Short mmCIF file of C-alpha atoms in Angstrom, two decimals:
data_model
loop_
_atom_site.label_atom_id
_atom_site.label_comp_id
_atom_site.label_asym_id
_atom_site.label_seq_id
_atom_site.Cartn_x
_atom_site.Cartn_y
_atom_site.Cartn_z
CA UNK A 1 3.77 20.11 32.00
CA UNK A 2 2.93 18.83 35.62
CA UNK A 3 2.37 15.70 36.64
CA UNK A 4 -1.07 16.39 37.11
CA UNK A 5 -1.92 18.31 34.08
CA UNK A 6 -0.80 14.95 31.73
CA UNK A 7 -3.36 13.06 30.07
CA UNK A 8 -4.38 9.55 31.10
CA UNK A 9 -2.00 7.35 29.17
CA UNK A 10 -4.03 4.52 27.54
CA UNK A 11 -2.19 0.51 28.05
CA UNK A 12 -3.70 -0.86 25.24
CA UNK A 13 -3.23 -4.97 25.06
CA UNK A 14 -3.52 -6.70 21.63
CA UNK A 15 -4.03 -10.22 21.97
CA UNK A 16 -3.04 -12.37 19.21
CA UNK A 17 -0.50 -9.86 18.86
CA UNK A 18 2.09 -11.67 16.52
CA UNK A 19 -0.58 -13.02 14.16
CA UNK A 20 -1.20 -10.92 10.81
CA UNK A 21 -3.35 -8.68 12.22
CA UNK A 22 -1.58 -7.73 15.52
CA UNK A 23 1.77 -7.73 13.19
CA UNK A 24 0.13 -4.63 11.28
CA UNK A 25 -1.50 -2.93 14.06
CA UNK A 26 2.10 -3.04 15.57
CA UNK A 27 3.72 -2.00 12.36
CA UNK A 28 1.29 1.06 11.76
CA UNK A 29 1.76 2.31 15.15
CA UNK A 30 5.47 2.09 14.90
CA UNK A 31 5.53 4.33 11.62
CA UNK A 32 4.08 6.96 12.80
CA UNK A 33 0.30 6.27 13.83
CA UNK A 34 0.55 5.71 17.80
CA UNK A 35 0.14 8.32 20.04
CA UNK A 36 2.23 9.75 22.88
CA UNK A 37 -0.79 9.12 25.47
CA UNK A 38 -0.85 5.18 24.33
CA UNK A 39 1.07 2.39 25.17
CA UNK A 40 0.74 -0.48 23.22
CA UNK A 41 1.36 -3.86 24.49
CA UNK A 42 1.69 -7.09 21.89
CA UNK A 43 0.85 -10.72 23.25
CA UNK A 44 0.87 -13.79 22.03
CA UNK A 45 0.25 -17.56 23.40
CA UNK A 46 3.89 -17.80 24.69
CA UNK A 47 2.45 -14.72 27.21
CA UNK A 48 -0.55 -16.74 28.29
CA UNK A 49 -2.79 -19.74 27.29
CA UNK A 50 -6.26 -17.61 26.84
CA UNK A 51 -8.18 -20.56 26.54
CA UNK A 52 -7.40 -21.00 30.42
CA UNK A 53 -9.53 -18.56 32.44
CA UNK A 54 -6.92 -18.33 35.35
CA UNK A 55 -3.76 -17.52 32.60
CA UNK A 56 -6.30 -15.26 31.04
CA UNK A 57 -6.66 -13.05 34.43
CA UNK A 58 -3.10 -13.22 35.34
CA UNK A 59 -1.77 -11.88 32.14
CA UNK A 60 -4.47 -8.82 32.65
CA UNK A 61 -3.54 -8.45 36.26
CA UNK A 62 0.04 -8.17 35.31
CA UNK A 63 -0.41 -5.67 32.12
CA UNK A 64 -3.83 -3.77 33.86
CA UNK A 65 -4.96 -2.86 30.69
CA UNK A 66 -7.55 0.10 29.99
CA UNK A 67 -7.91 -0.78 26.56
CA UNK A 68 -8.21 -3.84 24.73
CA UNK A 69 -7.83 -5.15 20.74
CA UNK A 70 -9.03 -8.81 21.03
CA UNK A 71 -7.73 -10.71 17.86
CA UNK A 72 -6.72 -13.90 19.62
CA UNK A 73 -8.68 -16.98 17.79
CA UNK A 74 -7.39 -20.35 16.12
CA UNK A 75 -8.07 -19.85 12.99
CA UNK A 76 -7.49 -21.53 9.21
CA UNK A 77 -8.23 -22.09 6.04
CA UNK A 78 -11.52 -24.26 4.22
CA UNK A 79 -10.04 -27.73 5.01
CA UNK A 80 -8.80 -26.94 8.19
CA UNK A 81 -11.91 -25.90 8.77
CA UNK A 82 -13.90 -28.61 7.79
CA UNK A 83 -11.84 -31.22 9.77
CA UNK A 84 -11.83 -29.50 13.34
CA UNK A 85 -15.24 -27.88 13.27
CA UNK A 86 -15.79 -28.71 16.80
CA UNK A 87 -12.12 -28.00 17.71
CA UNK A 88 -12.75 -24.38 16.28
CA UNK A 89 -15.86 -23.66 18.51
CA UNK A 90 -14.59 -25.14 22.05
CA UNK A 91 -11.10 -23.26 21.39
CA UNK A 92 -12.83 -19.95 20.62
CA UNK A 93 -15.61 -19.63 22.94
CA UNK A 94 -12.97 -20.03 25.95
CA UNK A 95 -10.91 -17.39 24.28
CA UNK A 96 -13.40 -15.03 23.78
CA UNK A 97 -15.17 -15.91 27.32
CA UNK A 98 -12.17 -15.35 29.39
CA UNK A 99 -10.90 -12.60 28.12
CA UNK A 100 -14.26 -10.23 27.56
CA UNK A 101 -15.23 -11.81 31.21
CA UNK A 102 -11.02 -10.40 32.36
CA UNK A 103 -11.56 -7.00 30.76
CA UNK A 104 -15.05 -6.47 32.43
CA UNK A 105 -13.21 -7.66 36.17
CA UNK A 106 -10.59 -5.45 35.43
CA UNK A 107 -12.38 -2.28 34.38
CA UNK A 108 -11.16 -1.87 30.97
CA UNK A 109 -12.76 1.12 29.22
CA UNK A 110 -13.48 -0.38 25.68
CA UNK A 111 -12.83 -3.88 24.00
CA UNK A 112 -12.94 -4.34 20.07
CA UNK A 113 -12.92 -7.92 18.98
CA UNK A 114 -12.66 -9.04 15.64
CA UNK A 115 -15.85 -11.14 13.70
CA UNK A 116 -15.18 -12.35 10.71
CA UNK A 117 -18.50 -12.33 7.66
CA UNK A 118 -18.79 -15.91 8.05
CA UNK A 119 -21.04 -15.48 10.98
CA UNK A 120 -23.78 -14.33 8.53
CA UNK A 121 -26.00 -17.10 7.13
CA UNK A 122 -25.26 -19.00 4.33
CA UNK A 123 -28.95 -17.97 2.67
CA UNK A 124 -28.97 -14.34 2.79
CA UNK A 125 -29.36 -11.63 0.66
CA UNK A 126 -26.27 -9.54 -0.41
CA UNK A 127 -24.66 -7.20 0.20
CA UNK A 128 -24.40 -7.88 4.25
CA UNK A 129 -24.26 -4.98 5.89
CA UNK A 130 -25.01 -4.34 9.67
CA UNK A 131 -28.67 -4.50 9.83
CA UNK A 132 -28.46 -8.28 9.54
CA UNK A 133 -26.66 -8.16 13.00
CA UNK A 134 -29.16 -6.00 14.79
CA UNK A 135 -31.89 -3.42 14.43
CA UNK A 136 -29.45 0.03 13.79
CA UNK A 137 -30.26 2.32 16.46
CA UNK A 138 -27.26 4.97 18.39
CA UNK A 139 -25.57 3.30 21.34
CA UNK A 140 -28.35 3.98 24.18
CA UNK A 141 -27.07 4.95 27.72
CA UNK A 142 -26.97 1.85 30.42
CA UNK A 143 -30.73 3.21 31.65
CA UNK A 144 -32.41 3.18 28.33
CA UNK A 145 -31.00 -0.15 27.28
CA UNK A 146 -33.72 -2.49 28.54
CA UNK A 147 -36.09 -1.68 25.79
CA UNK A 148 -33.57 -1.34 23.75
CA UNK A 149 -32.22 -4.77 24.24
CA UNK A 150 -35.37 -6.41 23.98
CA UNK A 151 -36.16 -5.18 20.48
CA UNK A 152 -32.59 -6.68 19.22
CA UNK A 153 -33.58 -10.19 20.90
CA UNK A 154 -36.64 -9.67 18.64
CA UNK A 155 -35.14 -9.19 15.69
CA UNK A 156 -31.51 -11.84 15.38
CA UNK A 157 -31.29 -11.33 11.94
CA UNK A 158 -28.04 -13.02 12.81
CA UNK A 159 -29.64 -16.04 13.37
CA UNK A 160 -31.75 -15.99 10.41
CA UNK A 161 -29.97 -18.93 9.45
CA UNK A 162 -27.18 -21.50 9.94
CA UNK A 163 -23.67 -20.16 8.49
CA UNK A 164 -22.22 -21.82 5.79
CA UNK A 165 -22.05 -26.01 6.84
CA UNK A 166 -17.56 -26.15 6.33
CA UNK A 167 -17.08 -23.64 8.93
CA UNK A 168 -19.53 -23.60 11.35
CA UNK A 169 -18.23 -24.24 14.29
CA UNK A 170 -15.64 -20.90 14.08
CA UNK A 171 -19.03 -19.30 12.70
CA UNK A 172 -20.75 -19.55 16.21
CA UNK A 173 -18.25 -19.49 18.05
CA UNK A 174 -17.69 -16.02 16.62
CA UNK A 175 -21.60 -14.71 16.57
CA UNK A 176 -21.59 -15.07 20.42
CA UNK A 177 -18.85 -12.15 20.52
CA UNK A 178 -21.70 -10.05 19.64
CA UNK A 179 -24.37 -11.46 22.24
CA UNK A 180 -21.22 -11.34 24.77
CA UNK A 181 -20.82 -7.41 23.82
CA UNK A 182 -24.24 -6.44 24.41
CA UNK A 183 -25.33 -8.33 27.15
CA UNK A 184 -22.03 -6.94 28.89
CA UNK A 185 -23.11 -3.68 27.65
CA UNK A 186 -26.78 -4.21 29.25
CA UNK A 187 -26.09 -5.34 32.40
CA UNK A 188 -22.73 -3.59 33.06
CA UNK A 189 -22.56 -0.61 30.76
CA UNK A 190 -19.25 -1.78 29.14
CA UNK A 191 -18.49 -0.40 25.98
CA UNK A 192 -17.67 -3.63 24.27
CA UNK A 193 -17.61 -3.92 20.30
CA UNK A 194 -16.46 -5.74 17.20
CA UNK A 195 -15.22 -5.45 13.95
CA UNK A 196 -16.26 -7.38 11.14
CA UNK A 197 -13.17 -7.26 8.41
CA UNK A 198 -13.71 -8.95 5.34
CA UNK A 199 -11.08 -11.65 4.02
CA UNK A 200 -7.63 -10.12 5.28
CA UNK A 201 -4.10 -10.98 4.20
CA UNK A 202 -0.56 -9.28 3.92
CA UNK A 203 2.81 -9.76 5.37
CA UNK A 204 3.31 -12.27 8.77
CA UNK A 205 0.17 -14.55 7.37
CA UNK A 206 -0.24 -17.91 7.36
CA UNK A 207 0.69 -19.07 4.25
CA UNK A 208 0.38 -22.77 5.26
CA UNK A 209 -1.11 -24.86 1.92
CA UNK A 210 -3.32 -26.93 3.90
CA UNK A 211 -4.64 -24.61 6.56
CA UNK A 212 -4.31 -20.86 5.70
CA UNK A 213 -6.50 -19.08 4.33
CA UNK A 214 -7.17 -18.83 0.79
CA UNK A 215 -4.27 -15.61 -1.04
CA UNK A 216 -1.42 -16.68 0.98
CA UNK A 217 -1.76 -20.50 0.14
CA UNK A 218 -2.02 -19.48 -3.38
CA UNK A 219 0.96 -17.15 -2.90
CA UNK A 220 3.12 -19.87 -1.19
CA UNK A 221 1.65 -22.34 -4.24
CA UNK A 222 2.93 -20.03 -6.83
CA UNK A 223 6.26 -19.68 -5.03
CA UNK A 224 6.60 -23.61 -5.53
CA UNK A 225 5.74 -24.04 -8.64
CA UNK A 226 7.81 -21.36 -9.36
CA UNK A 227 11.04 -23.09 -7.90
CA UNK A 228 9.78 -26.21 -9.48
CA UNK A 229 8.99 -25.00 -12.61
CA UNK A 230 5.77 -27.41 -12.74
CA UNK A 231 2.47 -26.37 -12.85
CA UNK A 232 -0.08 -24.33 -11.06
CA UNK A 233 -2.82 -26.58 -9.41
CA UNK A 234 -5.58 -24.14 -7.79
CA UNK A 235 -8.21 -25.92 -5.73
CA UNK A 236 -11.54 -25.59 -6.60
CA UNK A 237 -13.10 -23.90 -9.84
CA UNK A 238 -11.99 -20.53 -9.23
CA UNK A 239 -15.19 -19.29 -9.50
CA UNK A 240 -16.26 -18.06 -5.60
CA UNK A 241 -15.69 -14.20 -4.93
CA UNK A 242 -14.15 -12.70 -1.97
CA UNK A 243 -13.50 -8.55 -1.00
CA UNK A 244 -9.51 -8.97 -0.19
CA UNK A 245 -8.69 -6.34 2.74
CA UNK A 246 -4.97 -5.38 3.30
CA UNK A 247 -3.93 -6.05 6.68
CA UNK A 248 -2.26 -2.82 6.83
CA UNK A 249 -5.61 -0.59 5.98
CA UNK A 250 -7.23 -3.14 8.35
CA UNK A 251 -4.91 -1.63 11.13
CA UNK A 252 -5.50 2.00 10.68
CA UNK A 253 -8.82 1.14 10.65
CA UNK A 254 -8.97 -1.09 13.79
CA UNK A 255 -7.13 2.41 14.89
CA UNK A 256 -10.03 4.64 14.24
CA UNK A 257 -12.23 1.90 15.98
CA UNK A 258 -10.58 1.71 18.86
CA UNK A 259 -10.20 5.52 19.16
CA UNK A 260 -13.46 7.32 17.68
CA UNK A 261 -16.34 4.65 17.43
CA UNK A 262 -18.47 4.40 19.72
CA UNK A 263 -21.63 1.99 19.20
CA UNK A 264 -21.77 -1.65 20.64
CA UNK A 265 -23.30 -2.87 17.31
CA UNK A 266 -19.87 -4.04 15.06
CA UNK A 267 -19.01 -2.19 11.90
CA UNK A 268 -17.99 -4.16 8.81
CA UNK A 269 -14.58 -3.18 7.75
CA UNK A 270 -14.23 -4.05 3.89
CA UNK A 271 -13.25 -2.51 0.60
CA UNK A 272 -15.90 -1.62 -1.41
CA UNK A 273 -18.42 -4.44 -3.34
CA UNK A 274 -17.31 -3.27 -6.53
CA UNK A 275 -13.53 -4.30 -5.74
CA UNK A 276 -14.61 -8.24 -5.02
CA UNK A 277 -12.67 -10.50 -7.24
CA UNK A 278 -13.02 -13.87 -8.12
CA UNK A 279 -10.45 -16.57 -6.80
CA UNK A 280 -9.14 -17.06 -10.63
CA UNK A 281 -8.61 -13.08 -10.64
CA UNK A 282 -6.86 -13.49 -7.36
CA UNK A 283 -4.56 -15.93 -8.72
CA UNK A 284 -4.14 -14.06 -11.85
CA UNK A 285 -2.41 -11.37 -9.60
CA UNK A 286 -0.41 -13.72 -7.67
CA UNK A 287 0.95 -15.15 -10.89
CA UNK A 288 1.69 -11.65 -12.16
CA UNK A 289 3.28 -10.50 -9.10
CA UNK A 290 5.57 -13.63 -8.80
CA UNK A 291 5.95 -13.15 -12.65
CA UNK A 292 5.46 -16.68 -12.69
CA UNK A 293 5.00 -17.75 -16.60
CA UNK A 294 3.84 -22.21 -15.92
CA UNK A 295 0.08 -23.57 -16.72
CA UNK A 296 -2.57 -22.61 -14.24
CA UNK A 297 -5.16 -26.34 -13.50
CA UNK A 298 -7.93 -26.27 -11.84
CA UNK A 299 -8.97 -28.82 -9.50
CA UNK A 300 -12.54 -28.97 -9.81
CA UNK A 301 -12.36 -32.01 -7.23
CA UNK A 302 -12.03 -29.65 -4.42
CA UNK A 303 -14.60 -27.78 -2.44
CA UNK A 304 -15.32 -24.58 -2.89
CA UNK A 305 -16.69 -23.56 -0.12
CA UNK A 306 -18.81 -20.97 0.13
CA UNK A 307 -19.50 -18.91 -3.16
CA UNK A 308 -19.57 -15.77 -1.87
CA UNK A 309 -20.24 -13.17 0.97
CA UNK A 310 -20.08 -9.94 -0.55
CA UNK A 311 -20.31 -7.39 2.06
CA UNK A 312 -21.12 -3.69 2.03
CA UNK A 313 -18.81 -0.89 3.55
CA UNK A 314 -21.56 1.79 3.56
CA UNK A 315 -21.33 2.33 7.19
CA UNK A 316 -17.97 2.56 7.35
CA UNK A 317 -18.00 5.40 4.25
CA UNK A 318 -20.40 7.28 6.17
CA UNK A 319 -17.69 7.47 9.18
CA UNK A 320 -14.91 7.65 6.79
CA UNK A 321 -15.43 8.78 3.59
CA UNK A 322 -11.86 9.84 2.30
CA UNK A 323 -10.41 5.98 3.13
CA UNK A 324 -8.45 5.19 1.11
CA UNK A 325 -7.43 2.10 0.31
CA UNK A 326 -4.73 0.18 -0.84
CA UNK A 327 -5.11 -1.02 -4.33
CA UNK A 328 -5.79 -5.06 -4.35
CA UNK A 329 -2.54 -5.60 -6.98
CA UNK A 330 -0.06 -3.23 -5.39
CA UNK A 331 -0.93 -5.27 -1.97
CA UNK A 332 -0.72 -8.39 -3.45
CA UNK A 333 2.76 -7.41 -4.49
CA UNK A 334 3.74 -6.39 -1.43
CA UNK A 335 2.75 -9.50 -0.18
CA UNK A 336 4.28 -11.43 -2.29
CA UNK A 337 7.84 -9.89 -1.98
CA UNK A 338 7.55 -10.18 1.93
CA UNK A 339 6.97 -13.70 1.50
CA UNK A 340 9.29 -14.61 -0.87
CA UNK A 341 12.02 -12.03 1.06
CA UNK A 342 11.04 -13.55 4.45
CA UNK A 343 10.46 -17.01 2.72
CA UNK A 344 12.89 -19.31 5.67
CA UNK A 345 11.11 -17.47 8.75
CA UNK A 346 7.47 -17.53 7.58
CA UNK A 347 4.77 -19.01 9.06
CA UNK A 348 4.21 -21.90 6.72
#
């Protein structure tokens, strides 16, 4: 093949790149689901402080990226949450600013960021699905998006309501994405986008107690009271549901995304509503895949947070309809092994 007749290769940049997410999308490509026209480039805060605008344009003048997954955020669990509400906004919105504002100076072809369904409002009807972003309509070209636009800033279902009160800060911070994306989109005709995964875990998480997210603190919790042999102390009832997404389907999906969807409005990325579990259930499988045999408490002085935020994949089916998933107990075991194999090196 000549030089001329090879395709375009696609640099692809990952921010957040060693965080669970970019850890998966890094792993899938690796086993066999990159392509020979991409390269894929993995970067973390050692590479460049993204909250600093100047860092943030360096790092894409060095790489020149033409495609970009944006996963960088802080990020943590209820409490963590709850204490640094403020923290979570400021820290985000620079993030997100600098580098949507570095991929539109730099030409980049297409940007998916990652939401999270805690942008939706705490009183809402379930399941959530994408209407509650924005009115549905196909991705209009730059000349018909005037109208367009204006009938989205009519209808913010989005901002229908505050999100829940422990977590708003990361909640807003993470909404704007969307405004960023289309007002990009309407005054510059970049394809900018987002995904909106449900809760995500697997290998490389945080599995901090305090400040991770809910499955791996419970994972690392079982692994103590394992060693310890005392009991199980789960905050909260154990009542609030959650849809659990494997950061490995997550990846292929992010994948498809990034490769073969085209609309500005995001696309919720979950397993179905009829696989949400409770946080007890969740446990349940952590204790089983631990084979951990102690007492399970319940700390019913502890928050809860909020109760739940079911979500519905029906978009997503439409695209994709043969997904499959993997099943909620074999990923919790593979987890779980990872963790416990990789127990001194974790991030904990």
């Amino acid at each position: 093949m000549t030089e001329a007749a090879r395709p375009a290769v696609k640099r692809i940049l990952v921010t957040g790149g060693t965080g669970l997410v970019g850890r998966a999308i890094e792993k899938v490509v690796a086993d066999g689901e990159g392509r020979l026209d991409e390269e894929w480039i993995f970067v973390s805060s050692r590479d460049a402080d993204l909250t600093n605008a100047v860092e943030t344009k360096v790092l894409f003048e060095k790489h020149k990226p033409t495609h970009v997954i944006h996963l960088a955020a802080m990020v943590g669990g209820l409490f963590k949450n709850i204490r640094y509400n403020l923290d979570f906004w400021r820290r985000n919105i620079h993030i997100n600013d600098n580098v949507l504002h570095s991929a539109y100076e730099m030409g980049v072809q297409k940007v998916v960021s990652c939401l999270s369904t805690c942008i939706f409002p705490d009183k809402t009807t379930y399941p959530i699905n994408e209407s509650m972003v924005s009115i549905s309509v196909p991705t209009p070209s730059p000349g018909e998006v005037p109208a367009l636009l204006n009938s989205w800033l009519s209808c913010p279902q989005i901002h229908n309501g505050p999100p829940h009160s422990s977590n708003f800060g990361y909640s807003y911070a993470k909404r704007m994405i969307d405004i960023q994306n289309r007002a990009y989109f309407e005054q510059h005709g970049c394809r900018f986008t987002a995904v909106i995964p449900t809760n995500v875990f697997g290998p490389h998480d945080n599995f901090n107690i305090e400040d991770g997210h809910v499955l791996p603190g419970l994972i690392h919790k079982v692994y103590l009271a394992k060693q310890s042999g005392s009991a199980l102390t789960i905050w909260g009832t154990g009542n609030p549901r959650r849809q659990f997404i494997y950061s490995l389907d997550l990846a292929r999906l992010f994948l498809w995304v990034l490769r073969e969807y085209d609309e500005v409005e995001p696309i919720i990325l979950s397993v179905g509503e009829e696989d949400e579990v409770s946080i007890r259930e969740a446990a349940e499988a952590i204790v089983e895949a631990m084979d951990f045999r102690g007492e399970l408490v319940f700390d019913t002085s502890k928050a809860d947070g909020q109760f739940k935020k079911t979500a519905s994949n029906a978009k997503l089916r439409h695209y994709l309809p043969g997904f499959q998933f993997t099943p909620f107990r074999q990923a919790v075991k593979e987890t779980c092994t990872w963790f416990s194999t990789n127990y001194t090196n974790a991030r904990k």
